[in-house]
PDB file of C-alpha atoms in Angstrom:
ATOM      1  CA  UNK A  27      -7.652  -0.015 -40.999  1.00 44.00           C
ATOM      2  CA  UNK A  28      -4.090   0.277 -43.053  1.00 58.00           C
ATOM      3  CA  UNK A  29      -1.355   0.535 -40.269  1.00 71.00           C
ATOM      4  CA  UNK A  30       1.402   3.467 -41.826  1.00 80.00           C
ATOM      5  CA  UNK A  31       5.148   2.511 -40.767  1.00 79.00           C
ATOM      6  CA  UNK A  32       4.815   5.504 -38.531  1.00 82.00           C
ATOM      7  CA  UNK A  33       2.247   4.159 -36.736  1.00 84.00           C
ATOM      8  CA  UNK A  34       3.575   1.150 -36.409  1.00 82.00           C
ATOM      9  CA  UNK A  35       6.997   2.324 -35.132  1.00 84.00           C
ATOM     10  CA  UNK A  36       5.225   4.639 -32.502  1.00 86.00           C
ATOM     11  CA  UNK A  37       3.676   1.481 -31.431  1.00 85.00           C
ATOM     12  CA  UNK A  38       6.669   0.228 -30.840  1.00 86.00           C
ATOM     13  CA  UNK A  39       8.508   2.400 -28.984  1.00 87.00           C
ATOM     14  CA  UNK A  40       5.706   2.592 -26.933  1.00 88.00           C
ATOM     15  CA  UNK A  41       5.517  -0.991 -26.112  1.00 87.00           C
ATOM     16  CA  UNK A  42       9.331  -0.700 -25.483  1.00 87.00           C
ATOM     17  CA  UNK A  43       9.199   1.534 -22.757  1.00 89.00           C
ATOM     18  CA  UNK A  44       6.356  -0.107 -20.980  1.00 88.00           C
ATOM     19  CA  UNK A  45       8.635  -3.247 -21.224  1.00 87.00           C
ATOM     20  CA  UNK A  46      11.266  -1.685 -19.332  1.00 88.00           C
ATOM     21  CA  UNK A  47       8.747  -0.112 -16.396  1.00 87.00           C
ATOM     22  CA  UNK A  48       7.723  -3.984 -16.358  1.00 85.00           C
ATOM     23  CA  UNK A  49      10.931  -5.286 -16.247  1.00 88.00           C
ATOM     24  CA  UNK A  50      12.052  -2.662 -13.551  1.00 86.00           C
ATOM     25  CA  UNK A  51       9.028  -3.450 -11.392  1.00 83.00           C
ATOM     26  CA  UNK A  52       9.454  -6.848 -11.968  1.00 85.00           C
ATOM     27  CA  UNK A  53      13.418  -6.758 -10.957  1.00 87.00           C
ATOM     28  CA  UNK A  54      12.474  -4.596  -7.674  1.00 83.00           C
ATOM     29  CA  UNK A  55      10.198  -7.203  -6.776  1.00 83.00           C
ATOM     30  CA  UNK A  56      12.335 -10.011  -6.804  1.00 84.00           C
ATOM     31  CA  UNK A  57      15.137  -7.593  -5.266  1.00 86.00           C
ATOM     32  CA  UNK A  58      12.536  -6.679  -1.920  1.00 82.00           C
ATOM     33  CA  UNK A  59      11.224  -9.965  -1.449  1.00 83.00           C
ATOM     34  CA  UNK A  60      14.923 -11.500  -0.615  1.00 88.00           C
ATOM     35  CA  UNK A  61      15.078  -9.167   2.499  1.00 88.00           C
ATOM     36  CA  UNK A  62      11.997  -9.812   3.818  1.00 89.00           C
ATOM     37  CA  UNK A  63      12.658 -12.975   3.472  1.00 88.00           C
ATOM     38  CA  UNK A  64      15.627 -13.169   5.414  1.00 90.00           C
ATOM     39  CA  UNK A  65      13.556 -10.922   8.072  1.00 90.00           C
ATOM     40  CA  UNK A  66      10.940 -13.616   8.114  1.00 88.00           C
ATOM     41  CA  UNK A  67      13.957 -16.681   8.931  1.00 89.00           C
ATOM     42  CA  UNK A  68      15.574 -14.886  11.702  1.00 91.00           C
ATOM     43  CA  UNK A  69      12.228 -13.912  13.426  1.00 92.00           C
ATOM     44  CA  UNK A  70      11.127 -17.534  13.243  1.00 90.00           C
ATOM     45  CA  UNK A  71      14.664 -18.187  15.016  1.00 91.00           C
ATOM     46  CA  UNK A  72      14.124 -15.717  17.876  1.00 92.00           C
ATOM     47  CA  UNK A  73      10.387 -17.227  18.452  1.00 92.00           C
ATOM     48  CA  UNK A  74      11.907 -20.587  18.727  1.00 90.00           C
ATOM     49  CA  UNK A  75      14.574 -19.124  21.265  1.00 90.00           C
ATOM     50  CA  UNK A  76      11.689 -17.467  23.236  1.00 91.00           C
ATOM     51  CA  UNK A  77       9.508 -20.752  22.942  1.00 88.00           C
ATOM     52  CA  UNK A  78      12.832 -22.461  24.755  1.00 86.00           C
ATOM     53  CA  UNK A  79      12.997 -19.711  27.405  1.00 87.00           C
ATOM     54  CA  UNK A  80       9.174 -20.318  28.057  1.00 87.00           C
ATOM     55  CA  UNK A  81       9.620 -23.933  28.272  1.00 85.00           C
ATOM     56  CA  UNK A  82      12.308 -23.413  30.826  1.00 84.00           C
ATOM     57  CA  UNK A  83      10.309 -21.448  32.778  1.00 85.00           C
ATOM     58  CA  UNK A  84       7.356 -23.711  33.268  1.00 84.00           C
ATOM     59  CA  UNK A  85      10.173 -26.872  34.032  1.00 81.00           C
ATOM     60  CA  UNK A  86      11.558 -24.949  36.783  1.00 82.00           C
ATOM     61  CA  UNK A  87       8.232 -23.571  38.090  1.00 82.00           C
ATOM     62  CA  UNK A  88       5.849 -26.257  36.936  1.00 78.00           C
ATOM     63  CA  UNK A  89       2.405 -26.080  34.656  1.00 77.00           C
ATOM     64  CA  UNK A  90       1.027 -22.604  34.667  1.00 77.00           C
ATOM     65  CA  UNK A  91      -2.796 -22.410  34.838  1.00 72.00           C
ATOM     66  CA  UNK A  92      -4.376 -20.190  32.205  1.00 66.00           C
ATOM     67  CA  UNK A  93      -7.481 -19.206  33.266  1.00 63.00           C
ATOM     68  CA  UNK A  94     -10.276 -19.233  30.934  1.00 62.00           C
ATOM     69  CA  UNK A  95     -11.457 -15.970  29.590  1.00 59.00           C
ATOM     70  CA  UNK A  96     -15.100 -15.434  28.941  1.00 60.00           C
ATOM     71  CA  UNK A  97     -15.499 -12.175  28.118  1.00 72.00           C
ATOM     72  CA  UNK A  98     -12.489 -11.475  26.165  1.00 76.00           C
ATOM     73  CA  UNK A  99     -13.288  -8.745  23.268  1.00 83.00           C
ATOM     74  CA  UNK A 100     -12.367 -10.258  20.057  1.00 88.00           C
ATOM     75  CA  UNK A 101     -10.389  -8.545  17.819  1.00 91.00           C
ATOM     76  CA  UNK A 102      -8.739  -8.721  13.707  1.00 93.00           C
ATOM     77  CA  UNK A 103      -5.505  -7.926  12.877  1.00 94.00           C
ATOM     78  CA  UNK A 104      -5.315  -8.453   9.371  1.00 94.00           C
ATOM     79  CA  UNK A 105      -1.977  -7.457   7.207  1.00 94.00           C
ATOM     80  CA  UNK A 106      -2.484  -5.815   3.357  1.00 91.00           C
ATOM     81  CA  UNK A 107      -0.673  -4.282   1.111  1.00 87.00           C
ATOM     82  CA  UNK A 108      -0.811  -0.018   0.688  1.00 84.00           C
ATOM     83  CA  UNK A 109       0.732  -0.641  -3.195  1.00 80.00           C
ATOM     84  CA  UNK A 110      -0.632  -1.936  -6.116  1.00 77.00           C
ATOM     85  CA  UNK A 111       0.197  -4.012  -9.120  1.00 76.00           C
ATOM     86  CA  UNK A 112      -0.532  -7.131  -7.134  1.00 81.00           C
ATOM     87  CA  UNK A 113      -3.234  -8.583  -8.065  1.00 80.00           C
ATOM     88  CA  UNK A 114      -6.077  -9.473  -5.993  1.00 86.00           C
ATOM     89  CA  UNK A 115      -3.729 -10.060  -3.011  1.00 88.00           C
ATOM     90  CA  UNK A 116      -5.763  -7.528  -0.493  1.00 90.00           C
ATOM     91  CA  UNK A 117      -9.568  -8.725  -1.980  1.00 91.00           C
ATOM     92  CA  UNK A 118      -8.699 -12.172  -1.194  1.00 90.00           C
ATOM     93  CA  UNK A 119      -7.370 -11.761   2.007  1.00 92.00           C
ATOM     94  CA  UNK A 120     -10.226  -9.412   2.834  1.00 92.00           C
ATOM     95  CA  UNK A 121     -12.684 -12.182   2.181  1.00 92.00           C
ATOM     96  CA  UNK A 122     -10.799 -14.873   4.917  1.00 91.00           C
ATOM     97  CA  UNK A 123     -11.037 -11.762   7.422  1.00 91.00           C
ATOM     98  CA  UNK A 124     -14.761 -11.477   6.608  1.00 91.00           C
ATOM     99  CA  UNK A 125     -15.162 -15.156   7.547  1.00 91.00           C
ATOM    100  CA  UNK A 126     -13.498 -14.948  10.482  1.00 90.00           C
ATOM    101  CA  UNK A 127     -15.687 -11.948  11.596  1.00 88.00           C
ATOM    102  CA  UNK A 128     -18.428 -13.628  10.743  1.00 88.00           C
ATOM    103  CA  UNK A 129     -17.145 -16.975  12.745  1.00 85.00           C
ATOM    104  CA  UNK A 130     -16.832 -14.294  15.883  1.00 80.00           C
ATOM    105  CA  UNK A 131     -20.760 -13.112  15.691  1.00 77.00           C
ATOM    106  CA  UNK A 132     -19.580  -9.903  13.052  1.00 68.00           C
ATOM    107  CA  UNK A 133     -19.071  -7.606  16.061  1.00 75.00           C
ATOM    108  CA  UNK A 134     -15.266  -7.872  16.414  1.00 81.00           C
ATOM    109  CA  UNK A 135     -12.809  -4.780  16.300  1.00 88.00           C
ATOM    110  CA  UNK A 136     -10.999  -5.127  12.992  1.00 92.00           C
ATOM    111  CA  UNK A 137      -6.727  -3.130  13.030  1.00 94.00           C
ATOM    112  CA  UNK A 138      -5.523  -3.183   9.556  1.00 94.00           C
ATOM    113  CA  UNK A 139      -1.962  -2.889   7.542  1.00 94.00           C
ATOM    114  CA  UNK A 140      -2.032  -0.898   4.001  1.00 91.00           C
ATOM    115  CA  UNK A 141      -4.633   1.694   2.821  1.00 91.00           C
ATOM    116  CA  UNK A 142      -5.725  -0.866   0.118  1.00 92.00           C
ATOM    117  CA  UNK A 143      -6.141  -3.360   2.491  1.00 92.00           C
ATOM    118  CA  UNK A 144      -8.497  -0.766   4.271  1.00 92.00           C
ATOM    119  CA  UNK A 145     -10.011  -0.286   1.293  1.00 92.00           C
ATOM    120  CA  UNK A 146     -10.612  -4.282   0.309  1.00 92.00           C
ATOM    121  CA  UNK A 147     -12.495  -4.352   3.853  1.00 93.00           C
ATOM    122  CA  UNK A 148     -14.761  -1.399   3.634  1.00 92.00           C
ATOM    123  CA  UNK A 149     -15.763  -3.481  -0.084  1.00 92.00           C
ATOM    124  CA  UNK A 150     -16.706  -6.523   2.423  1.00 91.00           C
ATOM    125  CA  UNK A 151     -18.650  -4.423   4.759  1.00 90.00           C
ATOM    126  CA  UNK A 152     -16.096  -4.180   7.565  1.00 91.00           C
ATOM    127  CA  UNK A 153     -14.433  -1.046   8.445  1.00 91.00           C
ATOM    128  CA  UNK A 154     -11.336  -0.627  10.135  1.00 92.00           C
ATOM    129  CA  UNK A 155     -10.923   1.232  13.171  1.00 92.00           C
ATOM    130  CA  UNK A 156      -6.861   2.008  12.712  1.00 92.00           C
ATOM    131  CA  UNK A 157      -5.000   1.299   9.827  1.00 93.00           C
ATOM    132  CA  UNK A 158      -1.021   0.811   9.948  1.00 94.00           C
ATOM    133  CA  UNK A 159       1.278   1.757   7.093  1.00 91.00           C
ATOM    134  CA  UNK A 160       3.275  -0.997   6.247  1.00 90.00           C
ATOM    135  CA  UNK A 161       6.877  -1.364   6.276  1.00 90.00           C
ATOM    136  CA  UNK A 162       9.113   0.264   3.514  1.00 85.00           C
ATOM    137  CA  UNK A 163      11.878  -2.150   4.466  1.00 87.00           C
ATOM    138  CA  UNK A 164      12.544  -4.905   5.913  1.00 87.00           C
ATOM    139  CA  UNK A 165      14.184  -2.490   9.103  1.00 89.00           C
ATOM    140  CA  UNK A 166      10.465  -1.513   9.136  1.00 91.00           C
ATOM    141  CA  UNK A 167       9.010  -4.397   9.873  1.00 93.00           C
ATOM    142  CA  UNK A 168      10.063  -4.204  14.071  1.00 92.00           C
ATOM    143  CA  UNK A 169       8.548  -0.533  14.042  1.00 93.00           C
ATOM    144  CA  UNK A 170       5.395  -2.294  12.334  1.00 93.00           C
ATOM    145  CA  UNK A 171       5.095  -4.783  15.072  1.00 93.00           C
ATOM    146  CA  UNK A 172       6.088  -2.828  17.836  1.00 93.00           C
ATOM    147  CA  UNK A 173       3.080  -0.772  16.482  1.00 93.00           C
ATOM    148  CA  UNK A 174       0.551  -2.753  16.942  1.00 93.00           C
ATOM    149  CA  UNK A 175       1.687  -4.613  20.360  1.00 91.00           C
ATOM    150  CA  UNK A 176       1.744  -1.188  21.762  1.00 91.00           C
ATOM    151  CA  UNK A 177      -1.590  -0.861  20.302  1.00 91.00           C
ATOM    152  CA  UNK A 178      -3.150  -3.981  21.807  1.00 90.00           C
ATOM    153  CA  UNK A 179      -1.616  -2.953  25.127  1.00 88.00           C
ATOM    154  CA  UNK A 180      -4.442   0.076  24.833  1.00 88.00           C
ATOM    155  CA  UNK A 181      -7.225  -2.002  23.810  1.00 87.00           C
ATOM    156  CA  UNK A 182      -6.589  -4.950  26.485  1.00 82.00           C
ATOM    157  CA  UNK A 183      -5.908  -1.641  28.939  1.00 79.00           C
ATOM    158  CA  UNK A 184      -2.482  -3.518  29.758  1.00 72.00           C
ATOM    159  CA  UNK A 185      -4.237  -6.661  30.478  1.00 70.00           C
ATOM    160  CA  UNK A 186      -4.736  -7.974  26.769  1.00 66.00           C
ATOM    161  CA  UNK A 187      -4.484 -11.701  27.900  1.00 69.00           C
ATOM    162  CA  UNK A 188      -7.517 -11.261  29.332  1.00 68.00           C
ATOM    163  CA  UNK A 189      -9.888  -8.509  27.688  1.00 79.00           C
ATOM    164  CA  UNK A 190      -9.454  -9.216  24.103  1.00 84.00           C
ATOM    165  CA  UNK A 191      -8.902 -12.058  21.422  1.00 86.00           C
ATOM    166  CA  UNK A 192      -6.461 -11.284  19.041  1.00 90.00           C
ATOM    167  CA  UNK A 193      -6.521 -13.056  16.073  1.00 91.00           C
ATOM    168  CA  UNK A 194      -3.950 -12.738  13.101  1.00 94.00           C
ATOM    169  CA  UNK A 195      -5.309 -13.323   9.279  1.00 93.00           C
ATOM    170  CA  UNK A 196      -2.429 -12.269   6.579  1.00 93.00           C
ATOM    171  CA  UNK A 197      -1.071 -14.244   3.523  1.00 90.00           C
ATOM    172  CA  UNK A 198       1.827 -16.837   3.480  1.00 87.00           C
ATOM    173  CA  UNK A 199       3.603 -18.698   1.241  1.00 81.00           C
ATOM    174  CA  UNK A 200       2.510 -22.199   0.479  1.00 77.00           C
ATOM    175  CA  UNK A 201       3.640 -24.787  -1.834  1.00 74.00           C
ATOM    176  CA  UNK A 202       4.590 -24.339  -5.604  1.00 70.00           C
ATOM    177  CA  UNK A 203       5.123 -20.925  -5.729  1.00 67.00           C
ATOM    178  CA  UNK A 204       1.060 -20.571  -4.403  1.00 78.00           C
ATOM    179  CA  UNK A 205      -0.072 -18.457  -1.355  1.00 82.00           C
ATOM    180  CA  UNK A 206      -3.126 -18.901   0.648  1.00 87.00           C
ATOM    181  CA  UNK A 207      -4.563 -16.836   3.442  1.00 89.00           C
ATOM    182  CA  UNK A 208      -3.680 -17.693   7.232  1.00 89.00           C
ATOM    183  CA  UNK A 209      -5.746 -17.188  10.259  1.00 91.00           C
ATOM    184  CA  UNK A 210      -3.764 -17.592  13.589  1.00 91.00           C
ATOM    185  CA  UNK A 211      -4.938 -17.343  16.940  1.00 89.00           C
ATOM    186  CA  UNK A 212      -2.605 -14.643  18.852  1.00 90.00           C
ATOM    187  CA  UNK A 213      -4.657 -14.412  21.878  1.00 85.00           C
ATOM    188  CA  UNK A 214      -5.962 -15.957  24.210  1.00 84.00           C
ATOM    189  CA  UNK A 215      -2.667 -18.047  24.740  1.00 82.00           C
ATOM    190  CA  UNK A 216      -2.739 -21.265  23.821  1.00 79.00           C
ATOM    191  CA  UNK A 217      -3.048 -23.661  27.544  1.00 77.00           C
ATOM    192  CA  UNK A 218      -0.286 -25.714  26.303  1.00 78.00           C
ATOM    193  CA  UNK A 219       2.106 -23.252  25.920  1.00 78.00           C
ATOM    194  CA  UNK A 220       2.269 -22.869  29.847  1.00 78.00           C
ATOM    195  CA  UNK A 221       1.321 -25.832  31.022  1.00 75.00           C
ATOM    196  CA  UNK A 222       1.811 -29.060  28.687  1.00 59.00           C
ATOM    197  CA  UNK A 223       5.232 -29.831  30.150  1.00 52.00           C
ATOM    198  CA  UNK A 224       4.804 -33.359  29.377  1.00 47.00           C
ATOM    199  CA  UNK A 225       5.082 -32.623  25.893  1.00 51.00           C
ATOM    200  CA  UNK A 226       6.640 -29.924  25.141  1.00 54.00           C
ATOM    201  CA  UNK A 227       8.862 -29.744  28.513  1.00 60.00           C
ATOM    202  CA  UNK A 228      12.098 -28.861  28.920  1.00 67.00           C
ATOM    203  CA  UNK A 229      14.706 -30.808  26.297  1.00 71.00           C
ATOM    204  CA  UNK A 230      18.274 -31.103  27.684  1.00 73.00           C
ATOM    205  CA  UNK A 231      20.676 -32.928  30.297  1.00 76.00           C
ATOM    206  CA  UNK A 232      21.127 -29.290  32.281  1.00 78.00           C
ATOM    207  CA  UNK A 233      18.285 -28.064  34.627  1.00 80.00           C
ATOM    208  CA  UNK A 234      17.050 -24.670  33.501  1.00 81.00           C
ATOM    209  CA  UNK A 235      17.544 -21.622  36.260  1.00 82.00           C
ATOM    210  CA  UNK A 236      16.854 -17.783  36.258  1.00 83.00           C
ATOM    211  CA  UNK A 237      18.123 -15.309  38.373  1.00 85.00           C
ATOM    212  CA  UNK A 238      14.970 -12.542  37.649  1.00 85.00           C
ATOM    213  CA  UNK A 239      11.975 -12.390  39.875  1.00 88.00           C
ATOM    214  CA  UNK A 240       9.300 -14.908  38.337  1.00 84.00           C
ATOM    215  CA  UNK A 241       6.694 -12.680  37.261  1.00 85.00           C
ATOM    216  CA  UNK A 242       8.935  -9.835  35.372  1.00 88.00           C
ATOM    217  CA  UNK A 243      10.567 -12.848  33.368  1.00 89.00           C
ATOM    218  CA  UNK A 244       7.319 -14.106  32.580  1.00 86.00           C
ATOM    219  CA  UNK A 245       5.695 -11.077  31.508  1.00 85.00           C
ATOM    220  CA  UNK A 246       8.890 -10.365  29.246  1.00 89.00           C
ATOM    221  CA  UNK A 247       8.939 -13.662  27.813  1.00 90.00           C
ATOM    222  CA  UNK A 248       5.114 -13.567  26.704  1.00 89.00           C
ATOM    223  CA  UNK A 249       5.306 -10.159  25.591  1.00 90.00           C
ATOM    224  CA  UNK A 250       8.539 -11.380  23.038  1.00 92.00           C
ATOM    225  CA  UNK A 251       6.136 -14.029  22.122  1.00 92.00           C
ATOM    226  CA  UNK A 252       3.617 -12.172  21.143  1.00 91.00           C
ATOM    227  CA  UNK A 253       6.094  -9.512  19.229  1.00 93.00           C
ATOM    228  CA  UNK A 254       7.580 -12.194  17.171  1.00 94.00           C
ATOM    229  CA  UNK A 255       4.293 -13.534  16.051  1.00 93.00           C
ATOM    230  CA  UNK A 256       3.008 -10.346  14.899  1.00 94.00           C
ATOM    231  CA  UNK A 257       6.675  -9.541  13.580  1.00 94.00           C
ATOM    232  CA  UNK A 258       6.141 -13.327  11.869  1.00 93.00           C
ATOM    233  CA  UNK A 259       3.204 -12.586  10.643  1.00 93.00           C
ATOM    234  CA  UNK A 260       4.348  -8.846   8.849  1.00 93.00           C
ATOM    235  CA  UNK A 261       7.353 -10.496   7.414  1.00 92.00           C
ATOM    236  CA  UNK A 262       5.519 -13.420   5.551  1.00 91.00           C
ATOM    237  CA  UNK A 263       3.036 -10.767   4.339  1.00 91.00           C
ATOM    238  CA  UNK A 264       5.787  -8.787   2.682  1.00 91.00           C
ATOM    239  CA  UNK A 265       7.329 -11.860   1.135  1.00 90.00           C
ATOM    240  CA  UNK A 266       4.051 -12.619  -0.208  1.00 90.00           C
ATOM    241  CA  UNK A 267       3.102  -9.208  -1.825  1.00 89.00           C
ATOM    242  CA  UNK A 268       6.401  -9.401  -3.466  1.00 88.00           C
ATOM    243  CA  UNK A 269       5.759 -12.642  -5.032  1.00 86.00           C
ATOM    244  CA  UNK A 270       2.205 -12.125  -6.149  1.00 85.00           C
ATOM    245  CA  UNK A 271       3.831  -8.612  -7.881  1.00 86.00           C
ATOM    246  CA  UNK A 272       6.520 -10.924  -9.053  1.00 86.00           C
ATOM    247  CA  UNK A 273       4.264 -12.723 -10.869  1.00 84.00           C
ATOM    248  CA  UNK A 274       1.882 -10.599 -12.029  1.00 85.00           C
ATOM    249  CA  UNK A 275       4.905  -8.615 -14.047  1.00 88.00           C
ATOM    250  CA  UNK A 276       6.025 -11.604 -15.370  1.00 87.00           C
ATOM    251  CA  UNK A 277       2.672 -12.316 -17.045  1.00 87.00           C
ATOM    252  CA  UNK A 278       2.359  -8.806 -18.273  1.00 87.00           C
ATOM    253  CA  UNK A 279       6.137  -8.546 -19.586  1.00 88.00           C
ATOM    254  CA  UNK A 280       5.527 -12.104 -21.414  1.00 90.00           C
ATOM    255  CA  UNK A 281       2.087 -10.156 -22.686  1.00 90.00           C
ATOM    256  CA  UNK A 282       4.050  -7.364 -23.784  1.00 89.00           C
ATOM    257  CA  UNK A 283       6.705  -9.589 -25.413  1.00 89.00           C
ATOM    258  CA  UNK A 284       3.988 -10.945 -27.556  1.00 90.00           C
ATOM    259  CA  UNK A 285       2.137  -7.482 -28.600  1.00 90.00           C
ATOM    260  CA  UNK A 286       5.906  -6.833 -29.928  1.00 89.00           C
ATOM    261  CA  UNK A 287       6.237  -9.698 -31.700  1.00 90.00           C
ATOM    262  CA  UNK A 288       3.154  -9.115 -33.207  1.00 88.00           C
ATOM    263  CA  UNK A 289       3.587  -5.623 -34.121  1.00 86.00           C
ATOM    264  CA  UNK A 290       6.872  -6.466 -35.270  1.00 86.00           C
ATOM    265  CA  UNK A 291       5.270  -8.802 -37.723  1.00 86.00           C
ATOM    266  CA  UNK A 292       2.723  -6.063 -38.800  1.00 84.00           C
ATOM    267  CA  UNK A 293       6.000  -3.418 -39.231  1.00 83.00           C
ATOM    268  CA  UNK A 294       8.071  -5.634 -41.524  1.00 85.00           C
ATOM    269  CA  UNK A 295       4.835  -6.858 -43.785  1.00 86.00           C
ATOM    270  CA  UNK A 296       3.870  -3.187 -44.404  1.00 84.00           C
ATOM    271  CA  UNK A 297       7.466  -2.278 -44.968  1.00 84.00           C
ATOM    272  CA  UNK A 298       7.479  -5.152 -47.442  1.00 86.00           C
ATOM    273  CA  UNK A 299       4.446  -4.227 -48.758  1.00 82.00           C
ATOM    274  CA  UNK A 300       5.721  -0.040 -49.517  1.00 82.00           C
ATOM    275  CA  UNK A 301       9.384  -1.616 -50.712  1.00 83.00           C
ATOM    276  CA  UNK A 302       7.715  -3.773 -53.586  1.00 84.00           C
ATOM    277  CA  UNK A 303       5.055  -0.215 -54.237  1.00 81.00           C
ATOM    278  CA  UNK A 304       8.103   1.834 -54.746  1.00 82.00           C
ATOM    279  CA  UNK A 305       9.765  -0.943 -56.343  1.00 83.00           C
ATOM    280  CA  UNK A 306       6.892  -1.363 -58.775  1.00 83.00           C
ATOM    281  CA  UNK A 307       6.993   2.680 -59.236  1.00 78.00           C
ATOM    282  CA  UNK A 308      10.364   2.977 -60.480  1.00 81.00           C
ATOM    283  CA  UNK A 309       9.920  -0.662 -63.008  1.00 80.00           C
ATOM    284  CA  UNK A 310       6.787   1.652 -64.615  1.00 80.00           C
ATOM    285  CA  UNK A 311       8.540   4.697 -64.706  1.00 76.00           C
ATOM    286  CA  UNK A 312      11.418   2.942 -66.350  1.00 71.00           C
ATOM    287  CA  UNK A 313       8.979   0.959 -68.718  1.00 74.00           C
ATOM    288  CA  UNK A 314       7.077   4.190 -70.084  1.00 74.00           C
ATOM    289  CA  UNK A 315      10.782   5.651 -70.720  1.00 76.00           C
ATOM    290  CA  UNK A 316      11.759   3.077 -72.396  1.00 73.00           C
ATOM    291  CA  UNK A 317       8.595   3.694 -74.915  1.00 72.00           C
ATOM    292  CA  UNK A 318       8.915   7.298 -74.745  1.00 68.00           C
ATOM    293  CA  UNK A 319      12.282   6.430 -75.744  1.00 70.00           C
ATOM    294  CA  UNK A 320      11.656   4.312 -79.084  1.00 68.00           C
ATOM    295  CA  UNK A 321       8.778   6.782 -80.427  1.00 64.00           C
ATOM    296  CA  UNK A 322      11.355   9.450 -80.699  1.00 61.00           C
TER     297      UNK A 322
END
């Protein structure tokens, strides 16, 4: 069908503006991801400086015996996305926590981040029993975790080391600009954590001390741990969303960037084409003066 320069130019400015929503979603992207980012470094610093204060602990007090949990109730925490425009982030991520239920027998409690995360699980036949909304900041991210510690503390009835298994399954950032799917094993706690002092013992010419009752310190150190892994896992999450939405409008403003070149081509060959018609027009008209002209 003949395209009219109207048509053509309506076109246009319609691809135009779409470029700019693209470019502006693209630009916010790139602009959220740095904070989350940052959020994502320090929280990796705290854990290391609560990994320190455990490892002082169990060189002044000596190995720790975890005892093994048998009946522990397992239990997903698995961190989406509640925005779209990011490709098949959530449905991907939705299949690794299917796995991992299905690894656990398919009976364990699922918590969920994001509404579309919800969503993606209720497509793999898992539903949710509480879904979080996700942070809208970086500040957000402590509320986040603080969220669901405080919600584990209900499940496990203030005893989660013991009652349930926590495991973690979100998205992180992995080589080349790629991102695969994580699953990490919150609780039970790792043995070695609390009692591999051989390995992983206390580092240093000074002896460690405390001046806080043992048990209290404990507690509070284990509960930081398990805050900055959750907080960990949030914040990597975030980065990742942004990314995969970074990406995903830099394919579609490169796709609109070539629907305007294209129509751009179209616009200037039919504006050739009516230039050399009206061209044409006024050589004729001239022409059949011209004759009119002599036969007077």
């Amino acid at each position: 069908m003949a395209q009219t320069l109207e048509t053509l130019s309506r076109r246009t400015e319609t691809l135009s503006s779409i470029r700019g929503i693209v470019h502006t979603m693209k630009t916010m992207s790139a602009i959220n991801a740095v904070p989350y980012e940052h959020a994502a470094r320090s929280i990796e610093s705290f854990h290391q400086t609560v990994l320190a204060g455990i490892r002082a602990f169990v060189a002044k007090t000596g190995p720790i015996s975890v005892p093994a949990v048998a009946k522990a109730e397992p239990l997903l925490v698995v961190f989406g996305s509640d925005h779209g425009l990011c490709g098949n982030y959530n449905e991907v991520l939705a299949e690794s926590a299917r796995s991992e239920a299905l690894k656990m027998g398919g009976h364990s409690r699922v918590l969920c981040v994001g509404a579309r995360m919800s969503d993606a699980l209720a497509d793999q036949g898992i539903s949710p029993e509480f879904t979080f909304l996700p942070p809208a900041s970086a500040d957000g991210i402590g509320r986040l975790a603080r969220d669901i510690v405080t919600r584990l503390d209900e499940i496990g009835g203030g005893d989660v080391q013991n009652r349930i298994a926590v495991t973690l399954v979100f998205t992180r950032r992995a080589e080349n600009g790629q991102r695969e799917s994580e699953v990490s094993q919150l609780l039970p706690l790792d043995p070695s954590l609390l009692s591999d002092s051989a390995n992983s013992g206390w580092q240093s010419r000074s002896l460690p001390d405390y001046s806080m009752q043992p048990t209290p310190l404990l507690a509070a150190l284990l509960r930081n741990h398990i805050f900055a892994s959750v907080f960990r896992a949030s914040a990597e999450a975030m980065v990742t969303e942004n990314a995969a939405r970074l990406a995903l409008m830099q394919q579609a403003e490169q796709a609109v960037d070539d629907r305007l070149e294209v129509v751009g081509g179209q616009f200037r060959l039919v504006r050739q084409d009516e230039i050399t018609n009206e061209l044409m027009d006024i050589i004729i008209g001239f022409e059949a003066l011209k004759k009119k002209t002599r036969a007077i």
